[in-house]
PDB file of C-alpha atoms in Angstrom:
ATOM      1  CA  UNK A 683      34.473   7.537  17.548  1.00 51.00           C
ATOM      2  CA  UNK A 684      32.774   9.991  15.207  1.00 62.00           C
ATOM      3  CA  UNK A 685      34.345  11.592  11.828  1.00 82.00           C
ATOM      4  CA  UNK A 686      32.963  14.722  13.436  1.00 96.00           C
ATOM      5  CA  UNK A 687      34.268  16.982  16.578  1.00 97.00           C
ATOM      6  CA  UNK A 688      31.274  18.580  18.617  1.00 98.00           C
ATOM      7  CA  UNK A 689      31.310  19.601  22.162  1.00 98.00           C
ATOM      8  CA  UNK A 690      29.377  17.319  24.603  1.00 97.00           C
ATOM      9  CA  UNK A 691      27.252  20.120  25.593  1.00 98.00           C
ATOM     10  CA  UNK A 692      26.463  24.272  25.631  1.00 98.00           C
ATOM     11  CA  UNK A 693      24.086  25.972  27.770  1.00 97.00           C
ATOM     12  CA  UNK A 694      22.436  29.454  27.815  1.00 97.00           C
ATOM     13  CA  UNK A 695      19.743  31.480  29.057  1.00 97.00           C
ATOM     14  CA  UNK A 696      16.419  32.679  27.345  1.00 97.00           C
ATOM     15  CA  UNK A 697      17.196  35.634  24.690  1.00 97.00           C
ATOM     16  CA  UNK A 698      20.878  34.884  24.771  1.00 98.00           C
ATOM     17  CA  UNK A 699      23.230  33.196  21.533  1.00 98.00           C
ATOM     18  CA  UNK A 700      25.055  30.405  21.754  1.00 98.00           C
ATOM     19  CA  UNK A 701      27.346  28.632  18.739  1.00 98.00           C
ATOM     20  CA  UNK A 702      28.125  25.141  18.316  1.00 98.00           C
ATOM     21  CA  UNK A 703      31.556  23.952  16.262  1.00 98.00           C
ATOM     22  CA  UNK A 704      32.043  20.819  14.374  1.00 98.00           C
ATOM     23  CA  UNK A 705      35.567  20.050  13.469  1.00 98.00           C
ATOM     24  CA  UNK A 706      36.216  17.706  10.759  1.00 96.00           C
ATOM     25  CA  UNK A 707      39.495  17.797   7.564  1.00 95.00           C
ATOM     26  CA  UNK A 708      39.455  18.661   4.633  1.00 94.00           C
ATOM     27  CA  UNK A 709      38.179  15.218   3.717  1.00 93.00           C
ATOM     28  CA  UNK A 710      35.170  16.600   4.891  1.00 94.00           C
ATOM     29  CA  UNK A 711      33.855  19.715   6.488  1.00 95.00           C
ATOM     30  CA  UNK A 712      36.705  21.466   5.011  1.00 96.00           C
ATOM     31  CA  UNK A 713      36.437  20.149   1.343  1.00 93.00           C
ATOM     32  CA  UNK A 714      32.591  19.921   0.853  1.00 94.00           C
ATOM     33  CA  UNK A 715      29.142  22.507   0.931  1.00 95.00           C
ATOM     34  CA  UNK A 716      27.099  19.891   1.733  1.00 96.00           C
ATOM     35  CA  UNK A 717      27.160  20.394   5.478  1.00 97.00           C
ATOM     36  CA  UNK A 718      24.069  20.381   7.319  1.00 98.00           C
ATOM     37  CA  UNK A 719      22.936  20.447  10.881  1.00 98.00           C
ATOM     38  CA  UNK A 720      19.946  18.600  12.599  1.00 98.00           C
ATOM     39  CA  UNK A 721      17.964  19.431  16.195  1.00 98.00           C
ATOM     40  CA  UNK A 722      16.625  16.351  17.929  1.00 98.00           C
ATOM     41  CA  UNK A 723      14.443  16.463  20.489  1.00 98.00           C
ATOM     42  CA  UNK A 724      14.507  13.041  23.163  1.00 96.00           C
ATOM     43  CA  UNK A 725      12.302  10.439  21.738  1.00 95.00           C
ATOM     44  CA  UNK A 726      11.664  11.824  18.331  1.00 97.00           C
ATOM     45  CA  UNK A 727      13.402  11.686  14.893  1.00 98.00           C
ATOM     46  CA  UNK A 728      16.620  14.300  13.673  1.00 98.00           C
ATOM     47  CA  UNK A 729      14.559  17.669  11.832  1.00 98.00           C
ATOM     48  CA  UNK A 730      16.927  19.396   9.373  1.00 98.00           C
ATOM     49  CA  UNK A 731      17.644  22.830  10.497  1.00 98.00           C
ATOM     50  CA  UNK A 732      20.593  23.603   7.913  1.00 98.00           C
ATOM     51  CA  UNK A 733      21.498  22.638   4.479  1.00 98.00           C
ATOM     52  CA  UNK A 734      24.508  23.838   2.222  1.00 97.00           C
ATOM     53  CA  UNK A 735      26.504  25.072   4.982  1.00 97.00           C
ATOM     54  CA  UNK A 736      24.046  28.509   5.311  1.00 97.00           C
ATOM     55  CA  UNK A 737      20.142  27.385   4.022  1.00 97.00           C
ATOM     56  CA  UNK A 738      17.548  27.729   5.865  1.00 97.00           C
ATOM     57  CA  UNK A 739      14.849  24.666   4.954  1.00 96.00           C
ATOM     58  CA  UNK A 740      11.358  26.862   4.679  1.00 95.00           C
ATOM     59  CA  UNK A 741       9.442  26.958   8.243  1.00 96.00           C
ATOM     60  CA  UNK A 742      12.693  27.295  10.137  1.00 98.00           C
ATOM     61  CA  UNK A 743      12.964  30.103  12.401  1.00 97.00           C
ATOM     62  CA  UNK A 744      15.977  32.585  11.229  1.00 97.00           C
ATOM     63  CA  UNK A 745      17.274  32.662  14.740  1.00 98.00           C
ATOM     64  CA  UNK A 746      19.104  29.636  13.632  1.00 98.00           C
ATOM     65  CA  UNK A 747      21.976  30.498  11.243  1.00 98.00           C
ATOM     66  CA  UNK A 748      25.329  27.959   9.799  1.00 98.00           C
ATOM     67  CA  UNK A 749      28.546  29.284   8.973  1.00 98.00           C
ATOM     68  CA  UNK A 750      32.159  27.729   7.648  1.00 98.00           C
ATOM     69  CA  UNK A 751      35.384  28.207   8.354  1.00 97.00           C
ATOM     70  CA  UNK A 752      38.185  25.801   6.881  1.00 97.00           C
ATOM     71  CA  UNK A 753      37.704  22.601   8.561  1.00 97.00           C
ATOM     72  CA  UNK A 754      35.278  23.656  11.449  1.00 98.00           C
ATOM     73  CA  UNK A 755      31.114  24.366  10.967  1.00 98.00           C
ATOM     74  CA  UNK A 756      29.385  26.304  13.099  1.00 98.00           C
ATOM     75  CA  UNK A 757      25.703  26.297  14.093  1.00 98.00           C
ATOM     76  CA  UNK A 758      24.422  29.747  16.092  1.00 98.00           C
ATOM     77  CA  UNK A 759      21.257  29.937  17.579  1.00 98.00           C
ATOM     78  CA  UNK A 760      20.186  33.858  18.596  1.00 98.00           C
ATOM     79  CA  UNK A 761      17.231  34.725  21.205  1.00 98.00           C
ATOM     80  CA  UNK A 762      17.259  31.281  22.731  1.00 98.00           C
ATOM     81  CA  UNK A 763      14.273  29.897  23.576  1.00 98.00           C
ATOM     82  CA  UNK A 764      13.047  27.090  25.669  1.00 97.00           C
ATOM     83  CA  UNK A 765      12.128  24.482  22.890  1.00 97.00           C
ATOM     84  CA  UNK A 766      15.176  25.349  21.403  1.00 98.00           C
ATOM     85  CA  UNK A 767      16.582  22.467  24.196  1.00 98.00           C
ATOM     86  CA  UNK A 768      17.548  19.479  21.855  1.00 98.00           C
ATOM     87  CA  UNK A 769      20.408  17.916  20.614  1.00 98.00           C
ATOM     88  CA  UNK A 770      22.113  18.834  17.695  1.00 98.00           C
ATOM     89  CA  UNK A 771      24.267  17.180  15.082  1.00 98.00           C
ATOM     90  CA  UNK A 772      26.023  18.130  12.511  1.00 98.00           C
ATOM     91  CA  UNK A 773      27.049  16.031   8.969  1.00 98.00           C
ATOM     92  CA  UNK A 774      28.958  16.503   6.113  1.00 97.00           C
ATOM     93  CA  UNK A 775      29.635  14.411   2.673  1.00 94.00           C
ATOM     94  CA  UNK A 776      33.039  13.134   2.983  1.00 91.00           C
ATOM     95  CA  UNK A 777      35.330  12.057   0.650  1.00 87.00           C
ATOM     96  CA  UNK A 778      35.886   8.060   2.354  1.00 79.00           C
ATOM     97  CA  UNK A 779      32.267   7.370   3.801  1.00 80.00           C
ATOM     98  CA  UNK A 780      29.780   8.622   2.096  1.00 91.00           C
ATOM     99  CA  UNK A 781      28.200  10.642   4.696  1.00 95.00           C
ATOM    100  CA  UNK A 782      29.792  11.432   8.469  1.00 96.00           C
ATOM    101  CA  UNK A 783      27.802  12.768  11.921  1.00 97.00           C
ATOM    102  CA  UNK A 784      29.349  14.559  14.190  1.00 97.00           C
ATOM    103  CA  UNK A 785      28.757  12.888  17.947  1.00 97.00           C
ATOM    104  CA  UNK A 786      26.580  15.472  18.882  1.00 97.00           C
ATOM    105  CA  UNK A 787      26.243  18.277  21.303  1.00 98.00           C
ATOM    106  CA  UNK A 788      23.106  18.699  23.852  1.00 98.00           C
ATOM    107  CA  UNK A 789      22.238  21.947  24.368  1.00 98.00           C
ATOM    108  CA  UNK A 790      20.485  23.035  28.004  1.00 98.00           C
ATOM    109  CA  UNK A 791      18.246  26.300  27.759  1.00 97.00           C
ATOM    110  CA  UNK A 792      18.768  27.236  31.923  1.00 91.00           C
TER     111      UNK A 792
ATOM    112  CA  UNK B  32       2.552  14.763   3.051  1.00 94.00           C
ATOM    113  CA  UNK B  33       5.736  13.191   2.882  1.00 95.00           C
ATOM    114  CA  UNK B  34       6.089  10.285   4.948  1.00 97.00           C
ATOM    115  CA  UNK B  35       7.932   7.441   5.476  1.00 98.00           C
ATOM    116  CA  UNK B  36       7.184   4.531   7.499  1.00 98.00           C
ATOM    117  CA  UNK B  37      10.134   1.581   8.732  1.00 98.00           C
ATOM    118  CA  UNK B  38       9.201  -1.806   9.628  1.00 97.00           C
ATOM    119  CA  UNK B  39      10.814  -5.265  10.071  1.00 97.00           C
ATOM    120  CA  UNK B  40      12.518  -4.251  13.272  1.00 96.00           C
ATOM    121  CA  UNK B  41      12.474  -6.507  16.724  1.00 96.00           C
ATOM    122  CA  UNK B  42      14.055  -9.009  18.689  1.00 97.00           C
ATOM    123  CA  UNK B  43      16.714 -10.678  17.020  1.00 97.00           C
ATOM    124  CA  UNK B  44      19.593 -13.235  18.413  1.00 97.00           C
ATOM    125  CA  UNK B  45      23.472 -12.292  17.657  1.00 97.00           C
ATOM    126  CA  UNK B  46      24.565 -13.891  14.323  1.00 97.00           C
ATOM    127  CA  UNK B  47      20.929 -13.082  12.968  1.00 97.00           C
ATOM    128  CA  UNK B  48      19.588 -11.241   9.780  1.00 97.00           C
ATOM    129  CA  UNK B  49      16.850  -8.628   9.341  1.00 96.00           C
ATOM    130  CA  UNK B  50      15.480  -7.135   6.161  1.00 98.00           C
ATOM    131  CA  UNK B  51      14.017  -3.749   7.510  1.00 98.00           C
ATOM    132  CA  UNK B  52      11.369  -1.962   5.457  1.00 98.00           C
ATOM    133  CA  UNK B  53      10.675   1.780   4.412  1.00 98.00           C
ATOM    134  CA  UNK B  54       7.276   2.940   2.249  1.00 97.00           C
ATOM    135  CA  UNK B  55       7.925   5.956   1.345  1.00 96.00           C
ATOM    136  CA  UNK B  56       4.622   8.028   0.191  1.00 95.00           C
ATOM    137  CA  UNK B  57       3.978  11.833  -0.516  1.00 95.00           C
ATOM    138  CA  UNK B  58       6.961  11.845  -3.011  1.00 94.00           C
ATOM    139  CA  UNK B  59       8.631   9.146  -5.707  1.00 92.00           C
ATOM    140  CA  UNK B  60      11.826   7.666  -5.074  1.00 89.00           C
ATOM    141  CA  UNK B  61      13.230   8.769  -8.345  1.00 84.00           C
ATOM    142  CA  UNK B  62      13.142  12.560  -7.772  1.00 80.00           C
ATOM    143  CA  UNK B  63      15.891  11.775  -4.647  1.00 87.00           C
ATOM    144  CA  UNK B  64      18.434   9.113  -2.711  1.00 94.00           C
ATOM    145  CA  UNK B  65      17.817   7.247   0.214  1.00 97.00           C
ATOM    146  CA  UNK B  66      19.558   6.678   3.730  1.00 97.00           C
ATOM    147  CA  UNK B  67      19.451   4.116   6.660  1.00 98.00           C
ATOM    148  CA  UNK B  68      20.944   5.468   9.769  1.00 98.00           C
ATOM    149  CA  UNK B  69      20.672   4.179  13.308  1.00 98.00           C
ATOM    150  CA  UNK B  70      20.941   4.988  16.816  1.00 98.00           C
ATOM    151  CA  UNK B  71      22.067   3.343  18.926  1.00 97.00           C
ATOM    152  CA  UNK B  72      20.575   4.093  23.240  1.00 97.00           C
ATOM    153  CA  UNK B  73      21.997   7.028  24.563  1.00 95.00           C
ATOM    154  CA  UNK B  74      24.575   7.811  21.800  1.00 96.00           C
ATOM    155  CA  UNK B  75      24.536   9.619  18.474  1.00 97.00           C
ATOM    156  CA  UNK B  76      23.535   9.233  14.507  1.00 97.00           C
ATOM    157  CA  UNK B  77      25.324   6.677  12.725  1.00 97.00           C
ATOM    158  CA  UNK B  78      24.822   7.438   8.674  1.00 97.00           C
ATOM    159  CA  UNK B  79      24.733   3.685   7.668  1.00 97.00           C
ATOM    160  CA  UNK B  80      23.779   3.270   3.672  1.00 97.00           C
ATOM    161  CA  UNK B  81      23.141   5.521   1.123  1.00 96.00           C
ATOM    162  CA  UNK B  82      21.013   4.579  -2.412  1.00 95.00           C
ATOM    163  CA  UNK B  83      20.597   6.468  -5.740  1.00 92.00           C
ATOM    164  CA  UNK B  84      16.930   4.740  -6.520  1.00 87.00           C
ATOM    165  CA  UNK B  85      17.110   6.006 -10.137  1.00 88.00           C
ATOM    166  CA  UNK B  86      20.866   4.307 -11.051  1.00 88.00           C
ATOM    167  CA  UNK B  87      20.933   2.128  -8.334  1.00 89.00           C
ATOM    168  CA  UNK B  88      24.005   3.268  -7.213  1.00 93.00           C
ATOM    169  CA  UNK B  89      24.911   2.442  -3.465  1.00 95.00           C
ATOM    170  CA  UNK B  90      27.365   3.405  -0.824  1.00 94.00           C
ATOM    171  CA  UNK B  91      28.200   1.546   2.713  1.00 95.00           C
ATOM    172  CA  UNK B  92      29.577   2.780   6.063  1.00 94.00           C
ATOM    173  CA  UNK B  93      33.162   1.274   5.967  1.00 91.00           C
ATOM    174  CA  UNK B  94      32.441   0.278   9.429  1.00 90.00           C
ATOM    175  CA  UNK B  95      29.698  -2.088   8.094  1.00 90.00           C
ATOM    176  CA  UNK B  96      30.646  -3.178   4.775  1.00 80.00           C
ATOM    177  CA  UNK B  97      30.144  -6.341   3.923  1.00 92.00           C
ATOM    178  CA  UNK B  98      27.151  -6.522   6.377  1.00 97.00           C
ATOM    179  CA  UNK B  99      24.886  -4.542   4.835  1.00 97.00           C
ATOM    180  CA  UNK B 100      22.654  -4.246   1.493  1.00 97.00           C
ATOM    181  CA  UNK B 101      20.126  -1.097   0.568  1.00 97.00           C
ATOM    182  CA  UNK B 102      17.786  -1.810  -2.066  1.00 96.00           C
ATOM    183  CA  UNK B 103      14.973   0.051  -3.911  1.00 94.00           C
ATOM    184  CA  UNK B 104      11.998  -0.820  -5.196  1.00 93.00           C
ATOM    185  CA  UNK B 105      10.504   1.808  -7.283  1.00 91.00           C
ATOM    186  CA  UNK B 106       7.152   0.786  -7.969  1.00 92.00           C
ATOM    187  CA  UNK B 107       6.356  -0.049  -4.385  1.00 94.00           C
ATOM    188  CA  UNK B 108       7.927   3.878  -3.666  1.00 94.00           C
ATOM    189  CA  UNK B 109       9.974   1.214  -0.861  1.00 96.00           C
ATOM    190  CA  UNK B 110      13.159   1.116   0.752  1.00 97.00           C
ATOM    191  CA  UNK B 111      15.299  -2.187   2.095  1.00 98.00           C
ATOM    192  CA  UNK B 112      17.972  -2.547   4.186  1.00 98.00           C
ATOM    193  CA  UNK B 113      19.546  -5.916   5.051  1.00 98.00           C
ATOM    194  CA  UNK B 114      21.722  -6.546   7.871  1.00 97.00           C
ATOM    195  CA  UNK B 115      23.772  -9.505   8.400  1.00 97.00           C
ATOM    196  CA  UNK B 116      25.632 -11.075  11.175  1.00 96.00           C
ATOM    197  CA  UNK B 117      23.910  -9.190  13.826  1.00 97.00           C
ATOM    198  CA  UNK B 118      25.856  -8.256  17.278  1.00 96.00           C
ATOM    199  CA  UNK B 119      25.009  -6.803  20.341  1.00 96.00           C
ATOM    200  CA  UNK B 120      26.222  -3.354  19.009  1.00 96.00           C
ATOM    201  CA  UNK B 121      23.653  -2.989  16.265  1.00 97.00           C
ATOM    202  CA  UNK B 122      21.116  -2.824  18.817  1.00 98.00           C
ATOM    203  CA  UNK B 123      19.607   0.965  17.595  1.00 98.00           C
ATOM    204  CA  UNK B 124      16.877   2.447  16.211  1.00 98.00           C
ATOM    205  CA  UNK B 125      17.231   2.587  12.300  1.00 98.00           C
ATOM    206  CA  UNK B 126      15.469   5.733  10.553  1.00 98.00           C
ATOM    207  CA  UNK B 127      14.854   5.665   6.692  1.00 98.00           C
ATOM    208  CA  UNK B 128      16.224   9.083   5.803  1.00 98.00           C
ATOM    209  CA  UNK B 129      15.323  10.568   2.190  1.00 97.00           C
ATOM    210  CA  UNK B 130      18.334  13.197   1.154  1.00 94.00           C
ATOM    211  CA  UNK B 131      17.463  15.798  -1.244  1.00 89.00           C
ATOM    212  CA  UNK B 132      19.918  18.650  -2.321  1.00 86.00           C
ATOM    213  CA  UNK B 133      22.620  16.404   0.189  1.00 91.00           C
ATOM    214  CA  UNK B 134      20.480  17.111   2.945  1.00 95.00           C
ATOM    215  CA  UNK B 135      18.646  14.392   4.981  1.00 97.00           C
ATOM    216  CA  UNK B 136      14.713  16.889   4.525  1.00 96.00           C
ATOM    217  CA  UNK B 137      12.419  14.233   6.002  1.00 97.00           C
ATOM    218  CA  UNK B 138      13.143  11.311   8.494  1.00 98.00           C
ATOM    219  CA  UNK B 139      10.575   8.291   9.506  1.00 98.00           C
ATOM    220  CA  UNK B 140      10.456   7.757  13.267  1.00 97.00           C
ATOM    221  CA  UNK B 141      12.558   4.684  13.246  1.00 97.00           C
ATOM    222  CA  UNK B 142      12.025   0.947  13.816  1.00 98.00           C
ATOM    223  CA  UNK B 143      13.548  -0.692  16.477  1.00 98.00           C
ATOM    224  CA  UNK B 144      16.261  -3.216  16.125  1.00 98.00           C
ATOM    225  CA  UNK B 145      17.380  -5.495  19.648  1.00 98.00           C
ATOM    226  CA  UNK B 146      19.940  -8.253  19.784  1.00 97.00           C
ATOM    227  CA  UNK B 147      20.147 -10.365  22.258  1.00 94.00           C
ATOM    228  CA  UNK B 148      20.304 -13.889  23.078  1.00 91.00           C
TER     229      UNK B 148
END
């Protein structure tokens, strides 16, 4: 079982927003900034999409955005687009393993 | 260009070792850490090991302590990871990860790992 909550999937249409949680403790999410979030498309390695809770790395489109609240992360994702169909995971530094993934959540662009 | 590149993976029987590979080019290992993490088919990342190549400084998975040793070499610009007593459930693919500013920035595209008898 992973450190990290996600749900199992999200769906949404083209243009719309969708937001993805990851609940963790204060072990992690909740005590640390180093939370990031990764898209992975099938067959192909993680990308980094969000660093420090809220960065952007450069070349990353600023429809994606992170956000923190207590124990829970959130990733949003405005004017969805097709390729935006991946899975995404979340991790944080935690205090007992070093680093923890969250199980991950697919997200289906209908 | 910052790459990295795994090797060492295949078919290996349950009880078995594997020393998995990772050059690293496009950067030097001292200006970051390294990462192994896996996959495993159909299911999600698994952080695995973590490595400070300047200090040397390493941290484990408590799932898979005891199993598992990362290594540097920093005039090869190289990456190790050996895994011990292999079972059926470390059958993944295992990505070299560099993390800079605690993020994992750049991932290889994994080497394949398979045990079975």
């Amino acid at each position: 079982q992973s450190a990290l909550t996600q749900p199992a999937s999200v769906s949404g249409s083209p243009g719309q927003s969708i937001t993805i949680s990851c609940s963790g403790s204060s072990s992690d999410v909740g005590g640390s900034d180093h939370v990031s979030w990764y898209q992975q498309h099938p067959g192909k390695a993680p990308k980094l999409m969000i660093y420090e809770v809220i960065k952007r790395p450069s070349g990353v489109s600023d429809r994606f955005s992170g956000s923190k609240s207590g124990n829970t992360a959130s990733l949003a994702i405005s004017g969805l687009q097709v390729e935006d169909e991946a899975d995404y995971y979340c991790c944080s530094h935690a205090r007992n393993d070093f680093w923890v993934f969250g199980g991950g959540t697919r997200l289906t662009v209908l | 260009e910052v790459q990295l590149v795994e090797s060492g993976g295949g078919l290996v029987q349950p009880g078995g070792s594997l020393r998995l590979s990772c050059a690293a080019s496009g950067f030097t290992l001292n200006d970051c850490s390294m990462n192994w993490v896996r996959q495993a088919p159909g299911k999600g990342l698994e952080w695995l090991a973590h490595i400070w190549t300047t200090s040397g400084t390493t941290h484990y998975a408590e799932s898979m302590k005891g199993r598992l040793t990362i290594s540097g070499d920093n005039a090869k610009n190289s990456v190790y990871l050996q895994v011990n007593s292999l079972r059926d459930e470390d059958t993944a693919v295992y990505f070299c990860v560099r993390d800079r500013d605690w993020a994992f920035d750049h991932w290889g595209q994994g080497t394949q790992v398979t045990v079975s008898s």
